C-alpha positions as semicolon CSV with decimal commas, in nm:
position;residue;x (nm);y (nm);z (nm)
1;X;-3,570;4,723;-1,473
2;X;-3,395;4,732;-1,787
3;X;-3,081;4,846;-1,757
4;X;-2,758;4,857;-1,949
5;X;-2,428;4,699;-1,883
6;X;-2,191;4,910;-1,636
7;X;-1,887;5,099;-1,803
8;X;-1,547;4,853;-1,782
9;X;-1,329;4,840;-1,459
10;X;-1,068;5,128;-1,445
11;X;-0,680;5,033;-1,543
12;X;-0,625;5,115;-1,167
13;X;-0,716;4,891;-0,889
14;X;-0,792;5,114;-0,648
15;X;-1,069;5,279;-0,863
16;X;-1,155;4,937;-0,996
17;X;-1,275;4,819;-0,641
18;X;-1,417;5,174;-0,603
19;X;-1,608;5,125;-0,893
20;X;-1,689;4,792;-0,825
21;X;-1,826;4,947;-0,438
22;X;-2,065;5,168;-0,662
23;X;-2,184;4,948;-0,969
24;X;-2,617;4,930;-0,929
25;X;-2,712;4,605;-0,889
26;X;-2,795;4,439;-1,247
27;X;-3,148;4,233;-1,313
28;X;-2,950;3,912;-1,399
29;X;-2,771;3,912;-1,015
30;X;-2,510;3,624;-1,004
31;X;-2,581;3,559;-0,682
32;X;-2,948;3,490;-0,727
33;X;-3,086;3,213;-0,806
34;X;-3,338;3,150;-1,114
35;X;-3,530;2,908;-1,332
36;X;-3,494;2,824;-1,679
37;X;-3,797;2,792;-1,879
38;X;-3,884;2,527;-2,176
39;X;-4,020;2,725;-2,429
40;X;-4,223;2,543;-2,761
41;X;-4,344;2,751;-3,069
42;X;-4,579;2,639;-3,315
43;X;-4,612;2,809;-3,619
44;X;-4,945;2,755;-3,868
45;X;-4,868;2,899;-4,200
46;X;-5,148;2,962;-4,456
47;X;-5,099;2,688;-4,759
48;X;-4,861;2,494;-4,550
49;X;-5,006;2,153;-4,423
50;X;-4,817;2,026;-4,159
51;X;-4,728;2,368;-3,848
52;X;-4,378;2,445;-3,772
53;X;-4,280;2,338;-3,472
54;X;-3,951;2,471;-3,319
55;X;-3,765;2,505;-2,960
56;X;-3,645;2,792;-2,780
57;X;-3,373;2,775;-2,527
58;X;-3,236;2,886;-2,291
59;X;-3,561;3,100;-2,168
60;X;-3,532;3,229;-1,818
61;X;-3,797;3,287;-1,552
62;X;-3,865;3,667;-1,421
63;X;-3,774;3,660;-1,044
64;X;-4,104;3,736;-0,928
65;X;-4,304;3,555;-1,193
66;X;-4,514;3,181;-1,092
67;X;-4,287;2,928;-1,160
68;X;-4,588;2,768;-1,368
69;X;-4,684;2,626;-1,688
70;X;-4,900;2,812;-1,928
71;X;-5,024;2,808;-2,302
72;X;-5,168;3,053;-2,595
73;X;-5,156;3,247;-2,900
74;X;-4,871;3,519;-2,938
75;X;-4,945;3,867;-3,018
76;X;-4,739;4,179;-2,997
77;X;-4,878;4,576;-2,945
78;X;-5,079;4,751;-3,207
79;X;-4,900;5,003;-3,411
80;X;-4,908;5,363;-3,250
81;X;-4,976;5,660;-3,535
82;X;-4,881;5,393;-3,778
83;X;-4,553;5,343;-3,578
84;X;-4,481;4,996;-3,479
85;X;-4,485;4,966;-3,105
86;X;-4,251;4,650;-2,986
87;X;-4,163;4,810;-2,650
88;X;-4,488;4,850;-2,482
89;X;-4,400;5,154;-2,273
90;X;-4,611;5,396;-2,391
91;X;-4,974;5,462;-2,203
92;X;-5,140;5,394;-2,554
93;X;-4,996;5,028;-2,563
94;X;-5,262;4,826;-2,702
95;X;-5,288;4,444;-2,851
96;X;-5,567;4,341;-3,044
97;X;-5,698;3,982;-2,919
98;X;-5,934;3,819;-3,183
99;X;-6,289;3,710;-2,972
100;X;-6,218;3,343;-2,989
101;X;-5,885;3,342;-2,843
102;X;-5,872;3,290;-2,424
103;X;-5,518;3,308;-2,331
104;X;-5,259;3,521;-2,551
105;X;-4,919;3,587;-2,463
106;X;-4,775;3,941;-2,486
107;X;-4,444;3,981;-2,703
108;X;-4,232;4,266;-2,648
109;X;-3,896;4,352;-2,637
110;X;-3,668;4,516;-2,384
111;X;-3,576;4,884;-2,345
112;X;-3,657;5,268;-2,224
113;X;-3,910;5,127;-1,937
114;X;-3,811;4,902;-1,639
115;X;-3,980;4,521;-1,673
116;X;-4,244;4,605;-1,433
117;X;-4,398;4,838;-1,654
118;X;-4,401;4,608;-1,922
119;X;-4,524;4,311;-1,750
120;X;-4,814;4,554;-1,589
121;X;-4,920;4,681;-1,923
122;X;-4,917;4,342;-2,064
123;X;-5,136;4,213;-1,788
124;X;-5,407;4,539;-1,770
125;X;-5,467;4,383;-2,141
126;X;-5,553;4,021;-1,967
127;X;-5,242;3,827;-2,103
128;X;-5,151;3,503;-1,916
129;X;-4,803;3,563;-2,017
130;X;-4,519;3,819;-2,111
131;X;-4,221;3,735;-2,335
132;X;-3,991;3,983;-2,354
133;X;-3,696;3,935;-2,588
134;X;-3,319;4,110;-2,557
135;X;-3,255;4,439;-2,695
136;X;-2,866;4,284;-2,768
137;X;-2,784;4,006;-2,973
138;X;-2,491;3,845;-2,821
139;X;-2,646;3,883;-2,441
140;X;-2,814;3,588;-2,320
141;X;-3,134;3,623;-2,119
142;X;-3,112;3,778;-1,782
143;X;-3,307;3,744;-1,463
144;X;-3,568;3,996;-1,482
145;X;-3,699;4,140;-1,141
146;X;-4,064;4,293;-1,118
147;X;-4,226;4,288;-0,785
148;X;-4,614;4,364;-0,797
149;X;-4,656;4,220;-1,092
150;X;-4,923;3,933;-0,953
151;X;-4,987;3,655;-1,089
152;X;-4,823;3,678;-1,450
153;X;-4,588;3,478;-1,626
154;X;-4,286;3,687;-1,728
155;X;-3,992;3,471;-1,913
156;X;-3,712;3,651;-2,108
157;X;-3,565;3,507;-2,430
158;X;-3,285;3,615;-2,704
159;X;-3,338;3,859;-2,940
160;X;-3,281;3,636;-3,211
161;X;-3,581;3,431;-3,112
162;X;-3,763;3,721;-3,021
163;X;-3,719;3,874;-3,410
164;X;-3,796;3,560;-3,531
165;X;-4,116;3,519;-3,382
166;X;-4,201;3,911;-3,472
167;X;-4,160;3,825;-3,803
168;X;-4,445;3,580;-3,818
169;X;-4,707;3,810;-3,610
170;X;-4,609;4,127;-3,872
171;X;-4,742;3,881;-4,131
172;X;-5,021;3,800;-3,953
173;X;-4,917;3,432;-3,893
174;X;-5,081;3,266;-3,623
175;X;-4,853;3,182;-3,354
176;X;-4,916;2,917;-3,064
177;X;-4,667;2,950;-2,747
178;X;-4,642;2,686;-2,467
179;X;-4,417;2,786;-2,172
180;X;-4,277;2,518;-1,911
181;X;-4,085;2,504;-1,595
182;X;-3,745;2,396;-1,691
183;X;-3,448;2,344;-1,426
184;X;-3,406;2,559;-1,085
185;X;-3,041;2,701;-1,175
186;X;-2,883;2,735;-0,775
187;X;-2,702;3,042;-0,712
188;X;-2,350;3,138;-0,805
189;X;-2,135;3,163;-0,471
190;X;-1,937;3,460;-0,664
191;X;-2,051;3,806;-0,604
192;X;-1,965;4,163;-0,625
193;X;-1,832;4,185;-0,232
194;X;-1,624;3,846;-0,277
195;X;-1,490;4,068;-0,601
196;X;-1,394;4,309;-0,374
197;X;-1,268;4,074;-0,107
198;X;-1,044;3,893;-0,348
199;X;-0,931;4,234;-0,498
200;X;-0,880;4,379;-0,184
201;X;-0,665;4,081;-0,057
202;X;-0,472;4,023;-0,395
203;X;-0,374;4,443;-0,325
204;X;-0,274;4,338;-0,012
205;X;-0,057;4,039;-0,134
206;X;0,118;4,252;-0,367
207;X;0,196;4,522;-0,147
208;X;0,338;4,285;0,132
209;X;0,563;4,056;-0,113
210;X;0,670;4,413;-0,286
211;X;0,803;4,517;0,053
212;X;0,961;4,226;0,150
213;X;1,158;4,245;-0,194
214;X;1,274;4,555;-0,132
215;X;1,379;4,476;0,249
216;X;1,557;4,185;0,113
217;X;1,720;4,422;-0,183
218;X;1,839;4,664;0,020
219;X;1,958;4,399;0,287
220;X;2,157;4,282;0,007
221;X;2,280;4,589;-0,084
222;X;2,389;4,652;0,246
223;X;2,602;4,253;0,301
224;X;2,744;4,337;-0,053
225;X;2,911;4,705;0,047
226;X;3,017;4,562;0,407
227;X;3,183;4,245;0,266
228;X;3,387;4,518;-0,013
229;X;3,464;4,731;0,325
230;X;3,621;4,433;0,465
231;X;3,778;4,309;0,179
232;X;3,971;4,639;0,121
233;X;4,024;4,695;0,491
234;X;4,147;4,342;0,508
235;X;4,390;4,412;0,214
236;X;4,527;4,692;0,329
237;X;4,604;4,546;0,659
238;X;4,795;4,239;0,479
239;X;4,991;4,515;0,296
240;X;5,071;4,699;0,634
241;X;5,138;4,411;0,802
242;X;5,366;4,243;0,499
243;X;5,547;4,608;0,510
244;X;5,659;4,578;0,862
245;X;5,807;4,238;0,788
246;X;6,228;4,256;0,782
247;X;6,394;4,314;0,473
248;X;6,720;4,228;0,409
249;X;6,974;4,156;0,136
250;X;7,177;3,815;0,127
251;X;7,563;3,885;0,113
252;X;7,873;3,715;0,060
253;X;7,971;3,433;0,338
254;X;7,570;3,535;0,480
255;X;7,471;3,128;0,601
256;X;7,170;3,136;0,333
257;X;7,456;3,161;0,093
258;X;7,597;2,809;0,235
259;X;7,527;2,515;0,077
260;X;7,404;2,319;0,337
261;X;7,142;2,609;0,436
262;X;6,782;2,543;0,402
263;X;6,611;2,654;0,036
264;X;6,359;2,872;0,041
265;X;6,038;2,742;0,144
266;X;5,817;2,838;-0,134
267;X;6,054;2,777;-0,441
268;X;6,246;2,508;-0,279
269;X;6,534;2,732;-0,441
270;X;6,906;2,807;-0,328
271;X;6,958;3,196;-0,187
272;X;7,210;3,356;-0,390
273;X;7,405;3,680;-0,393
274;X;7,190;4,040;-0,378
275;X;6,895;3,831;-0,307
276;X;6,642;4,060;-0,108
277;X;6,416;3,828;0,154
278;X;6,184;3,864;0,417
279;X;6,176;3,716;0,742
280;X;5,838;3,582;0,916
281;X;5,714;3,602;1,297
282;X;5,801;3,269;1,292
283;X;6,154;3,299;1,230
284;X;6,091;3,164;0,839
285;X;6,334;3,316;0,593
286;X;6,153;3,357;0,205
287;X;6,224;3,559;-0,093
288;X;6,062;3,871;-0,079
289;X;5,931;3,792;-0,464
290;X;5,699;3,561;-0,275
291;X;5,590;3,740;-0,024
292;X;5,412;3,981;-0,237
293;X;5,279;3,674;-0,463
294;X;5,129;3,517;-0,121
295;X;5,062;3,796;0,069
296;X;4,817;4,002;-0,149
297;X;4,529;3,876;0,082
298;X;4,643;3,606;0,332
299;X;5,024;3,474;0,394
300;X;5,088;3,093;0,431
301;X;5,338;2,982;0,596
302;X;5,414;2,644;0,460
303;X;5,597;2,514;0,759
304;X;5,366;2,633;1,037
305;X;5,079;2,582;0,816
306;X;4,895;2,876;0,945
307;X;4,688;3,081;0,704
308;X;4,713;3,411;0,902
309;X;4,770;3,750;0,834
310;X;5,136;3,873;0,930
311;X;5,162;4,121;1,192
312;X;5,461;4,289;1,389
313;X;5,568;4,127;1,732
314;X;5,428;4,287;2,048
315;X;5,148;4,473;1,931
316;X;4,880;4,393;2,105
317;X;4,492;4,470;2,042
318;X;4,416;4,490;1,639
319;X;4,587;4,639;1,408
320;X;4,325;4,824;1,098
321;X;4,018;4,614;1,287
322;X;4,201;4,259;1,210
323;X;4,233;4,046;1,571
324;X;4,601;3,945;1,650
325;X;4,628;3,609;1,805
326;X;4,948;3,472;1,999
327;X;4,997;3,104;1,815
328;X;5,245;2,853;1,966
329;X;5,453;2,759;1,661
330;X;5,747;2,536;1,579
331;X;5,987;2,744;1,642
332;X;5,832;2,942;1,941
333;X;5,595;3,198;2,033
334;X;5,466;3,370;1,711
335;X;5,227;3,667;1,686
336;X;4,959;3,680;1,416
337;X;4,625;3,847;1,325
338;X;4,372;3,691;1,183
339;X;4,046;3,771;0,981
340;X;3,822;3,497;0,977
């Protein structure tokens, strides 16, 4: 068979492995196994003393050809109507084999009939061999497949060495052609249905790790707007608890006003005159200035040492969703909430 390569894989993977599910199998299969053949021209010019002698490689074995070794004179198809027939598809293929030559080698080229056809042609003629050449330049030979063929050699070369060989016979250069087994090339382990497999599984991949990262987004999402709620619940239930605190204004002959009184315990400052304060659960006078300094998302109370939220006495339960807590202080029984 001689066909062409497939169109590219589609931008999108689904209809890539589709396509990939309905691509015709090609004659140079990856997953086949093949020969390589050792291919040795020599050229006899008229006028020229010593032949040409030159190498082609790589040459590749047909699939169903011998495996075999085999020798003669190259000739390609006769002109048809005076148009030069390299194909040797049509019925009215014909080579013209001088009487004193026993094996020839057919020379055509691929295209517009599958390699069977060729390779039958070739042989109805009595050739020991077919060469067919590429029909693109930068394609190296495939593995050709022609069952019922018999017992003919069929090896495909480059076009390059192809043309260059044509270009002798059209000036009626003789031509001598021996063809040997080269090296048995194993099979690839990659194939179209481990394509698929891999595509299908890399699909897969992508769709599993693209969920999880949008579980774990929204997740986030979620911890991020509940810590905020509790933030700004837990504010506001420091400034409703820091509101029901006692307020009061130091007057004249008050004891804070005495010298021997205790400073305040944030400041370490005297109480004076007009002075507004606050007084803790736990029986701690300080300024009120402080309070709202300290207070704005947990109160300290430097003597206790307690870094609890503030809330009225005897109010039991929880007070804007913050626990309250009885804590045995210095002083006595103090009641606090807590958030942590």
């Amino acid at each position: 068979m001689s066909g062409s390569a497939p169109a590219g894989p589609a931008r999108l993977a689904a209809f890539a492995l589709l396509t990939c599910s309905l691509w015709p199998a090609r004659a140079d299969n990856a997953s086949q196994e093949y020969y390589t053949a050792l291919i040795n021209v020599t050229v006899q010019e008229p006028g020229r003393g010593a032949p040409l002698t030159f190498r082609i490689d790589p040459g590749r074995y047909g699939l169903d050809s011998p495996k075999a070794e085999v020798r003669g004179q190259v000739l390609a198809p006769l002109p048809i109507h005076g148009v030069a027939d390299h194909l040797g598809c049509d019925p009215q293929t014909r080579f013209f084999v001088p009487p004193n030559i026993k094996q020839w080698i057919a020379l055509l080229q691929r295209g517009n009939c599958t390699f069977k056809e060729k390779i039958s042609r070739a042989a109805f003629h009595n050739a020991v061999a077919v060469v067919i050449y590429n029909n693109k330049s930068k394609e190296e030979p495939v593995t050709m497949t022609h069952p019922g063929t018999g017992d003919i050699i069929a090896v495909m070369i480059t076009e390059l060495r192809g043309k260059d060989i044509l270009s002798y016979l059209e000036k009626n250069i003789s031509v001598q052609m021996t063809i040997a087994v080269g090296t048995r090339m194993p099979p690839k382990n990659f194939s179209r249905g481990s394509l698929v497999f891999v595509s299908i599984t890399f699909i897969a991949l992508m769709i599993i790790s693209s969920a999880l990262l949008i579980f774990c987004f929204i997740q986030t999402i979620r911890y991020i707007n509940a810590r905020d709620r509790n933030q700004r619940r837990l504010g506001d239930a420091v400034k409703k608890a820091i509101s029901k605190l006692t307020t009061r204004t130091v007057k004249r002959g008050d004891k804070e006003t005495d010298p021997d009184f205790d400073h305040c315990a944030v400041c370490i400052e005297s109480y004076k005159q007009n002075d507004v304060v606050r007084i803790l659960p736990c029986a701690i006078v300080i300024s009120l200035q402080l309070i709202k300094i300290n207070g704005k998302k947990k109160c300290l109370c430097l003597l206790t040492n307690l870094t609890l939220l503030i809330s009225r006495r005897g109010v039991p339960g929880s007070v804007t969703g913050i626990n309250i807590i009885r804590l045995q202080g210095p002083r006595g029984s103090v009641l606090l909430c807590y958030s942590e």
